[in-house]
Amino acid sequence: MTTRRSAGHASTPSSPSANGSPSTSSTPQASRRTATKIDAPPIAGSPFFPTPLEAILLAIYPGTLILGSLFSTLQPSSRNAPYIPHIQSYDPLLAPSYFAKKSNVLNVYFVKIGWFWTTLAFFLLIFSHSSLGRPLTLDLTKRRVQAIARYLTVTAVWIAVTQWCFGPPIIDRTYRWTGGQCEAIYGEGPEDQLKRAEMGAAQQALTHAACKAIGGQWKGGHDISGHVFLLILGSAMLWLELLPAVMRTEGLREARRVVTADGLIRSASIETEKPSREGEGRSKEMGIGLSAALGVAGLSWWMLLMTAAYFHTWFEKFTGFLVAFGAIYTVYFLPRAVPGLRKVLGMPGV
C-alpha cells in the first residue's frame, strides 16, 4: 500500500517563519557580515621584534659600520696615515681620501645640517603621499598627526643627545662622565696663563663647542659618535615611514604584530582604518616626497660608510649606533606592545 505524503508536509529548502519572513540560514554572506576586526583570532609572533623585512633593513646599519671599519683597518693608506684621536679623524694634510677630511662637501653641507634635510624630506613625504591623506594639501588626517608625533619624539631625542639636555647635551655629558675635559692649548706668556686660569674655573660647564670657541681641546673621555647617531636616526626614521606607504602589498602590515587592549597578540592589520576618501590608503607615489626621502636616506648611508671608514674609534661608532637604535626602537617598535603609546604615536601604514 502506497502512502501519499501531504503537500503540507513536503520538505522544502526553507520554510517561512511564523511571522511570514524567511527563516535565517547560515550563508557565506552572513558569516562575512558577522566577522569583524575585533573578532580576529590571536596569532603567533612577538610584537617586540621587527618583521623579516624590517630586520633586513635594520641590519644594513651594523653591516655598514663593520664594513667601513674593516676597510679602514685593512687599507694600507688608512693604516699608514696619522690619526688624531682628540679630533676623531686623520691629519687633514695626510688624509687617505677626500672623504676622510672634515671639510668634504657632503660633511659640511649635508651632515652638519643633517636634521634640516631629514626634516624637509619627512614632511615632503607625509604631505605628498596619498596613503596619509590628500596629496599636497594640509589636510591633517589621523595618520599625518601621528606621523608628526613620531617625528617630534625622534627630534626631541636628537636635541637631547646632540644639542641641549637641561644644559650640555648627552654626548657632552657622557664625555665628561668618562673623564674628558677641555684642555688649554695656550702658550706660556702672562696673558696665556690668565686665559688658562679663567678657563680652568669654568671648564666643568663647558660643552665641546664652547671648548673649541675659547681655543681649547676636548680630550680624555669617551665621545659618542654624533655622526653615526644622526645618520642612523634620520635615515632609519625615513625608511620606516616610507616602506609601509609605498609597498603595494599587505605583506608588511600583515606581518607586524601588536598587543591589543584585551592583551592578545594580533596582526597590525586589525587596526587599519578604511580610507575616508577615494584614493587614500593606496600606494600611489607622489614623486617629490618619495624622491626626497630616498635621496636623504641614500646620502645618509654613504656618509655613514665614510664615517665608519675614516672617523672615530670602533667603540665610539658602536655607542652612536646603540643610542640611535634605542630611539628608533622606542618610537617605531615599542608602541606595538603598548596600546596606550600606540594611540599617540600610531604605526606607519596603519
Tab-separated table of N, CA, C and O in Angstrom, residues 111-201:
chain	number	residue	atom	x	y	z
A	111	VAL	N	75.841	66.609	6.297
A	111	VAL	CA	75.846	66.027	7.632
A	111	VAL	C	75.737	67.098	8.715
A	111	VAL	O	74.984	66.944	9.678
A	112	LYS	N	76.486	68.184	8.579
A	112	LYS	CA	76.492	69.221	9.610
A	112	LYS	C	75.109	69.820	9.841
A	112	LYS	O	74.797	70.278	10.934
A	113	ILE	N	74.289	69.840	8.795
A	113	ILE	CA	72.909	70.325	8.943
A	113	ILE	C	71.937	69.196	8.582
A	113	ILE	O	70.887	69.418	7.989
A	114	GLY	N	72.327	67.997	8.988
A	114	GLY	CA	71.596	66.802	8.573
A	114	GLY	C	70.142	66.785	9.007
A	114	GLY	O	69.287	66.279	8.276
A	115	TRP	N	69.834	67.324	10.196
A	115	TRP	CA	68.450	67.248	10.643
A	115	TRP	C	67.542	68.163	9.827
A	115	TRP	O	66.349	67.899	9.704
A	116	PHE	N	68.109	69.215	9.244
A	116	PHE	CA	67.322	70.057	8.333
A	116	PHE	C	66.886	69.243	7.120
A	116	PHE	O	65.712	69.275	6.727
A	117	TRP	N	67.803	68.514	6.520
A	117	TRP	CA	67.464	67.722	5.327
A	117	TRP	C	66.517	66.582	5.682
A	117	TRP	O	65.606	66.265	4.911
A	118	THR	N	66.735	65.973	6.838
A	118	THR	CA	65.829	64.910	7.275
A	118	THR	C	64.420	65.452	7.490
A	118	THR	O	63.432	64.828	7.078
A	119	THR	N	64.308	66.597	8.130
A	119	THR	CA	63.004	67.215	8.381
A	119	THR	C	62.311	67.561	7.078
A	119	THR	O	61.105	67.304	6.902
A	120	LEU	N	63.050	68.159	6.147
A	120	LEU	CA	62.468	68.530	4.855
A	120	LEU	C	61.937	67.303	4.126
A	120	LEU	O	60.804	67.291	3.617
A	121	ALA	N	62.742	66.242	4.081
A	121	ALA	CA	62.315	65.020	3.393
A	121	ALA	C	61.115	64.389	4.078
A	121	ALA	O	60.190	63.892	3.413
A	122	PHE	N	61.087	64.397	5.404
A	122	PHE	CA	59.987	63.790	6.150
A	122	PHE	C	58.664	64.485	5.827
A	122	PHE	O	57.666	63.826	5.519
A	123	PHE	N	58.633	65.792	5.897
A	123	PHE	CA	57.368	66.499	5.673
A	123	PHE	C	56.949	66.476	4.203
A	123	PHE	O	55.749	66.452	3.899
A	124	LEU	N	57.904	66.474	3.290
A	124	LEU	CA	57.543	66.299	1.880
A	124	LEU	C	56.890	64.938	1.665
A	124	LEU	O	55.935	64.806	0.894
A	125	LEU	N	57.398	63.922	2.364
A	125	LEU	CA	56.843	62.577	2.210
A	125	LEU	C	55.417	62.499	2.763
A	125	LEU	O	54.506	62.037	2.081
A	126	ILE	N	55.207	62.937	4.000
A	126	ILE	CA	53.899	62.716	4.615
A	126	ILE	C	52.813	63.616	4.028
A	126	ILE	O	51.629	63.291	4.109
A	127	PHE	N	53.212	64.752	3.426
A	127	PHE	CA	52.192	65.625	2.844
A	127	PHE	C	52.052	65.453	1.334
A	127	PHE	O	51.284	66.169	0.702
A	128	SER	N	52.787	64.510	0.757
A	128	SER	CA	52.661	64.289	-0.686
A	128	SER	C	52.200	62.878	-1.029
A	128	SER	O	51.881	62.600	-2.184
A	129	HIS	N	52.149	61.993	-0.039
A	129	HIS	CA	51.771	60.609	-0.338
A	129	HIS	C	50.320	60.350	0.017
A	129	HIS	O	49.860	60.697	1.103
A	130	SER	N	49.609	59.730	-0.887
A	130	SER	CA	48.163	59.549	-0.743
A	130	SER	C	47.768	58.596	0.377
A	130	SER	O	46.628	58.599	0.814
A	131	SER	N	48.693	57.772	0.870
A	131	SER	CA	48.346	56.831	1.929
A	131	SER	C	48.130	57.520	3.271
A	131	SER	O	47.574	56.918	4.194
A	132	LEU	N	48.550	58.780	3.386
A	132	LEU	CA	48.373	59.507	4.633
A	132	LEU	C	47.307	60.587	4.554
A	132	LEU	O	46.982	61.212	5.560
A	133	GLY	N	46.783	60.838	3.379
A	133	GLY	CA	45.773	61.882	3.203
A	133	GLY	C	45.828	62.428	1.793
A	133	GLY	O	46.594	61.949	0.950
A	134	ARG	N	45.030	63.437	1.524
A	134	ARG	CA	45.032	64.025	0.185
A	134	ARG	C	46.395	64.621	-0.121
A	134	ARG	O	46.905	65.447	0.643
A	135	PRO	N	47.026	64.229	-1.232
A	135	PRO	CA	48.373	64.700	-1.549
A	135	PRO	C	48.440	66.211	-1.716
A	135	PRO	O	47.521	66.845	-2.232
A	136	LEU	N	49.571	66.769	-1.261
A	136	LEU	CA	49.897	68.178	-1.447
A	136	LEU	C	48.838	69.105	-0.869
A	136	LEU	O	48.523	70.157	-1.432
A	137	THR	N	48.260	68.712	0.262
A	137	THR	CA	47.332	69.563	0.999
A	137	THR	C	47.739	69.531	2.469
A	137	THR	O	48.509	68.671	2.885
A	138	LEU	N	47.205	70.467	3.243
A	138	LEU	CA	47.467	70.497	4.684
A	138	LEU	C	46.386	69.767	5.459
A	138	LEU	O	46.127	70.080	6.623
A	139	ASP	N	45.766	68.808	4.821
A	139	ASP	CA	44.723	68.010	5.456
A	139	ASP	C	45.349	67.155	6.565
A	139	ASP	O	46.087	66.210	6.297
A	140	LEU	N	45.068	67.488	7.829
A	140	LEU	CA	45.671	66.787	8.957
A	140	LEU	C	44.839	65.570	9.341
A	140	LEU	O	44.039	65.597	10.269
A	141	THR	N	45.051	64.497	8.608
A	141	THR	CA	44.393	63.236	8.927
A	141	THR	C	45.026	62.636	10.183
A	141	THR	O	46.084	63.066	10.651
A	142	LYS	N	44.374	61.617	10.723
A	142	LYS	CA	44.903	60.950	11.916
A	142	LYS	C	46.287	60.375	11.638
A	142	LYS	O	47.196	60.463	12.485
A	143	ARG	N	46.476	59.798	10.463
A	143	ARG	CA	47.770	59.220	10.136
A	143	ARG	C	48.855	60.287	10.102
A	143	ARG	O	49.985	60.065	10.558
A	144	ARG	N	48.540	61.452	9.545
A	144	ARG	CA	49.539	62.523	9.491
A	144	ARG	C	49.845	63.067	10.877
A	144	ARG	O	51.003	63.347	11.201
A	145	VAL	N	48.840	63.228	11.686
A	145	VAL	CA	49.061	63.730	13.055
A	145	VAL	C	49.956	62.768	13.832
A	145	VAL	O	50.879	63.189	14.543
A	146	GLN	N	49.706	61.477	13.702
A	146	GLN	CA	50.534	60.500	14.410
A	146	GLN	C	51.956	60.465	13.836
A	146	GLN	O	52.921	60.288	14.589
A	147	ALA	N	52.091	60.644	12.525
A	147	ALA	CA	53.426	60.701	11.928
A	147	ALA	C	54.199	61.907	12.462
A	147	ALA	O	55.392	61.809	12.764
A	148	ILE	N	53.522	63.040	12.595
A	148	ILE	CA	54.168	64.230	13.152
A	148	ILE	C	54.551	63.990	14.608
A	148	ILE	O	55.612	64.436	15.070
A	149	ALA	N	53.713	63.274	15.360
A	149	ALA	CA	54.047	62.942	16.750
A	149	ALA	C	55.308	62.084	16.814
A	149	ALA	O	56.164	62.270	17.689
A	150	ARG	N	55.447	61.143	15.879
A	150	ARG	CA	56.670	60.322	15.833
A	150	ARG	C	57.875	61.200	15.516
A	150	ARG	O	58.941	61.062	16.140
A	151	TYR	N	57.712	62.094	14.551
A	151	TYR	CA	58.816	62.988	14.184
A	151	TYR	C	59.232	63.853	15.374
A	151	TYR	O	60.434	64.011	15.646
A	152	LEU	N	58.272	64.416	16.088
A	152	LEU	CA	58.595	65.281	17.218
A	152	LEU	C	59.304	64.500	18.328
A	152	LEU	O	60.218	65.024	18.983
A	153	THR	N	58.905	63.255	18.532
A	153	THR	CA	59.561	62.432	19.550
A	153	THR	C	61.002	62.140	19.172
A	153	THR	O	61.921	62.266	19.993
A	154	VAL	N	61.221	61.766	17.912
A	154	VAL	CA	62.585	61.490	17.451
A	154	VAL	C	63.420	62.774	17.483
A	154	VAL	O	64.597	62.756	17.867
A	155	THR	N	62.822	63.887	17.108
A	155	THR	CA	63.538	65.163	17.135
A	155	THR	C	63.931	65.535	18.559
A	155	THR	O	65.025	66.068	18.803
A	156	ALA	N	63.058	65.274	19.520
A	156	ALA	CA	63.385	65.548	20.922
A	156	ALA	C	64.597	64.739	21.364
A	156	ALA	O	65.462	65.242	22.111
A	157	VAL	N	64.690	63.493	20.901
A	157	VAL	CA	65.854	62.664	21.225
A	157	VAL	C	67.106	63.270	20.593
A	157	VAL	O	68.161	63.366	21.237
A	158	TRP	N	67.000	63.685	19.327
A	158	TRP	CA	68.144	64.298	18.639
A	158	TRP	C	68.625	65.543	19.386
A	158	TRP	O	69.832	65.748	19.583
A	159	ILE	N	67.692	66.379	19.834
A	159	ILE	CA	68.061	67.592	20.575
A	159	ILE	C	68.758	67.228	21.884
A	159	ILE	O	69.802	67.791	22.227
A	160	ALA	N	68.188	66.275	22.617
A	160	ALA	CA	68.752	65.902	23.920
A	160	ALA	C	70.143	65.299	23.779
A	160	ALA	O	71.024	65.543	24.618
A	161	VAL	N	70.364	64.531	22.737
A	161	VAL	CA	71.655	63.852	22.577
A	161	VAL	C	72.724	64.794	22.040
A	161	VAL	O	73.881	64.751	22.485
A	162	THR	N	72.366	65.678	21.109
A	162	THR	CA	73.396	66.463	20.411
A	162	THR	C	73.350	67.961	20.668
A	162	THR	O	74.354	68.644	20.399
A	163	GLN	N	72.244	68.517	21.156
A	163	GLN	CA	72.122	69.963	21.258
A	163	GLN	C	72.000	70.473	22.693
A	163	GLN	O	72.783	71.303	23.139
A	164	TRP	N	71.013	69.992	23.427
A	164	TRP	CA	70.730	70.525	24.758
A	164	TRP	C	69.924	69.511	25.545
A	164	TRP	O	68.954	68.953	25.048
A	165	CYS	N	70.346	69.291	26.795
A	165	CYS	CA	69.596	68.396	27.683
A	165	CYS	C	69.626	68.994	29.078
A	165	CYS	O	70.405	68.565	29.932
A	166	PHE	N	68.813	70.044	29.279
A	166	PHE	CA	68.818	70.781	30.537
A	166	PHE	C	70.237	71.224	30.888
A	166	PHE	O	70.698	71.097	32.027
A	167	GLY	N	70.905	71.726	29.870
A	167	GLY	CA	72.313	72.091	29.975
A	167	GLY	C	73.055	71.436	28.820
A	167	GLY	O	72.518	71.318	27.715
A	168	PRO	N	74.284	70.966	29.030
A	168	PRO	CA	75.024	70.297	27.959
A	168	PRO	C	74.264	69.084	27.428
A	168	PRO	O	73.548	68.417	28.180
A	169	PRO	N	74.404	68.773	26.147
A	169	PRO	CA	73.738	67.588	25.592
A	169	PRO	C	74.311	66.300	26.152
A	169	PRO	O	75.379	66.295	26.785
A	170	ILE	N	73.612	65.204	25.901
A	170	ILE	CA	74.011	63.900	26.455
A	170	ILE	C	75.405	63.494	25.972
A	170	ILE	O	76.193	62.928	26.738
A	171	ILE	N	75.744	63.799	24.723
A	171	ILE	CA	77.073	63.446	24.218
A	171	ILE	C	78.156	64.123	25.050
A	171	ILE	O	79.139	63.496	25.459
A	172	ASP	N	77.996	65.425	25.323
A	172	ASP	CA	78.995	66.150	26.105
A	172	ASP	C	79.001	65.697	27.567
A	172	ASP	O	80.057	65.607	28.201
A	173	ARG	N	77.817	65.434	28.118
A	173	ARG	CA	77.764	64.938	29.492
A	173	ARG	C	78.487	63.595	29.619
A	173	ARG	O	79.230	63.346	30.578
A	174	THR	N	78.251	62.712	28.647
A	174	THR	CA	78.911	61.408	28.663
A	174	THR	C	80.417	61.556	28.569
A	174	THR	O	81.173	60.844	29.244
A	175	TYR	N	80.860	62.490	27.754
A	175	TYR	CA	82.294	62.722	27.608
A	175	TYR	C	82.914	63.125	28.943
A	175	TYR	O	83.981	62.640	29.329
A	176	ARG	N	82.232	63.994	29.671
A	176	ARG	CA	82.756	64.449	30.953
A	176	ARG	C	82.638	63.351	32.008
A	176	ARG	O	83.517	63.190	32.860
A	177	TRP	N	81.543	62.589	31.985
A	177	TRP	CA	81.368	61.500	32.952
A	177	TRP	C	82.451	60.434	32.810
A	177	TRP	O	82.752	59.717	33.773
A	178	THR	N	83.010	60.301	31.611
A	178	THR	CA	84.042	59.287	31.378
A	178	THR	C	85.449	59.863	31.491
A	178	THR	O	86.413	59.249	31.033
A	179	GLY	N	85.566	61.052	32.078
A	179	GLY	CA	86.885	61.610	32.367
A	179	GLY	C	87.377	62.666	31.419
A	179	GLY	O	88.511	63.160	31.565
A	180	GLY	N	86.581	63.069	30.440
A	180	GLY	CA	87.017	64.078	29.486
A	180	GLY	C	86.963	65.480	30.062
A	180	GLY	O	86.217	65.758	30.999
A	181	GLN	N	87.776	66.369	29.489
A	181	GLN	CA	87.772	67.763	29.912
A	181	GLN	C	88.311	68.630	28.789
A	181	GLN	O	88.856	68.138	27.809
A	182	CYS	N	88.141	69.917	28.971
A	182	CYS	CA	88.634	70.879	27.993
A	182	CYS	C	90.032	71.305	28.421
A	182	CYS	O	90.218	71.888	29.488
A	183	GLU	N	91.009	71.011	27.590
A	183	GLU	CA	92.392	71.338	27.919
A	183	GLU	C	92.827	72.583	27.162
A	183	GLU	O	92.531	72.745	25.985
A	184	ALA	N	93.564	73.443	27.844
A	184	ALA	CA	94.058	74.675	27.230
A	184	ALA	C	95.193	74.364	26.265
A	184	ALA	O	95.998	73.463	26.499
A	185	ILE	N	95.276	75.130	25.215
A	185	ILE	CA	96.364	74.965	24.246
A	185	ILE	C	97.096	76.291	24.050
A	185	ILE	O	97.625	76.581	22.996
A	186	TYR	N	97.074	77.103	25.091
A	186	TYR	CA	97.729	78.397	25.010
A	186	TYR	C	99.236	78.251	25.217
A	186	TYR	O	99.737	77.202	25.628
A	187	GLY	N	99.913	79.343	25.015
A	187	GLY	CA	101.350	79.377	25.236
A	187	GLY	C	101.671	79.562	26.717
A	187	GLY	O	100.850	79.308	27.587
A	188	GLU	N	102.865	80.085	26.982
A	188	GLU	CA	103.316	80.216	28.366
A	188	GLU	C	103.445	81.670	28.807
A	188	GLU	O	103.958	81.947	29.892
A	189	GLY	N	102.984	82.632	27.990
A	189	GLY	CA	103.066	84.037	28.376
A	189	GLY	C	102.071	84.391	29.462
A	189	GLY	O	101.170	83.608	29.796
A	190	PRO	N	102.214	85.611	30.038
A	190	PRO	CA	101.309	86.051	31.112
A	190	PRO	C	99.843	86.035	30.698
A	190	PRO	O	98.975	85.605	31.470
A	191	GLU	N	99.555	86.502	29.480
A	191	GLU	CA	98.174	86.510	29.020
A	191	GLU	C	97.653	85.091	28.852
A	191	GLU	O	96.484	84.799	29.138
A	192	ASP	N	98.505	84.203	28.366
A	192	ASP	CA	98.105	82.807	28.208
A	192	ASP	C	97.813	82.161	29.554
A	192	ASP	O	96.868	81.380	29.698
A	193	GLN	N	98.622	82.475	30.558
A	193	GLN	CA	98.400	81.925	31.887
A	193	GLN	C	97.059	82.399	32.461
A	193	GLN	O	96.329	81.634	33.107
A	194	LEU	N	96.740	83.674	32.196
A	194	LEU	CA	95.474	84.212	32.676
A	194	LEU	C	94.304	83.527	31.987
A	194	LEU	O	93.313	83.154	32.633
A	195	LYS	N	94.393	83.337	30.682
A	195	LYS	CA	93.322	82.659	29.945
A	195	LYS	C	93.154	81.220	30.438
A	195	LYS	O	92.042	80.726	30.578
A	196	ARG	N	94.288	80.572	30.713
A	196	ARG	CA	94.220	79.195	31.190
A	196	ARG	C	93.525	79.124	32.553
A	196	ARG	O	92.717	78.236	32.818
A	197	ALA	N	93.817	80.094	33.402
A	197	ALA	CA	93.193	80.111	34.719
A	197	ALA	C	91.695	80.378	34.616
A	197	ALA	O	90.884	79.757	35.312
A	198	GLU	N	91.305	81.286	33.712
A	198	GLU	CA	89.884	81.582	33.527
A	198	GLU	C	89.145	80.373	32.987
A	198	GLU	O	88.035	80.059	33.422
A	199	MET	N	89.756	79.681	32.057
A	199	MET	CA	89.119	78.502	31.507
A	199	MET	C	89.021	77.394	32.542
A	199	MET	O	88.008	76.696	32.643
A	200	GLY	N	90.072	77.256	33.382
A	200	GLY	CA	90.055	76.219	34.395
A	200	GLY	C	88.928	76.393	35.383
A	200	GLY	O	88.360	75.416	35.868
A	201	ALA	N	88.540	77.619	35.655
A	201	ALA	CA	87.460	77.865	36.607
A	201	ALA	C	86.094	77.552	36.022
A	201	ALA	O	85.139	77.286	36.757
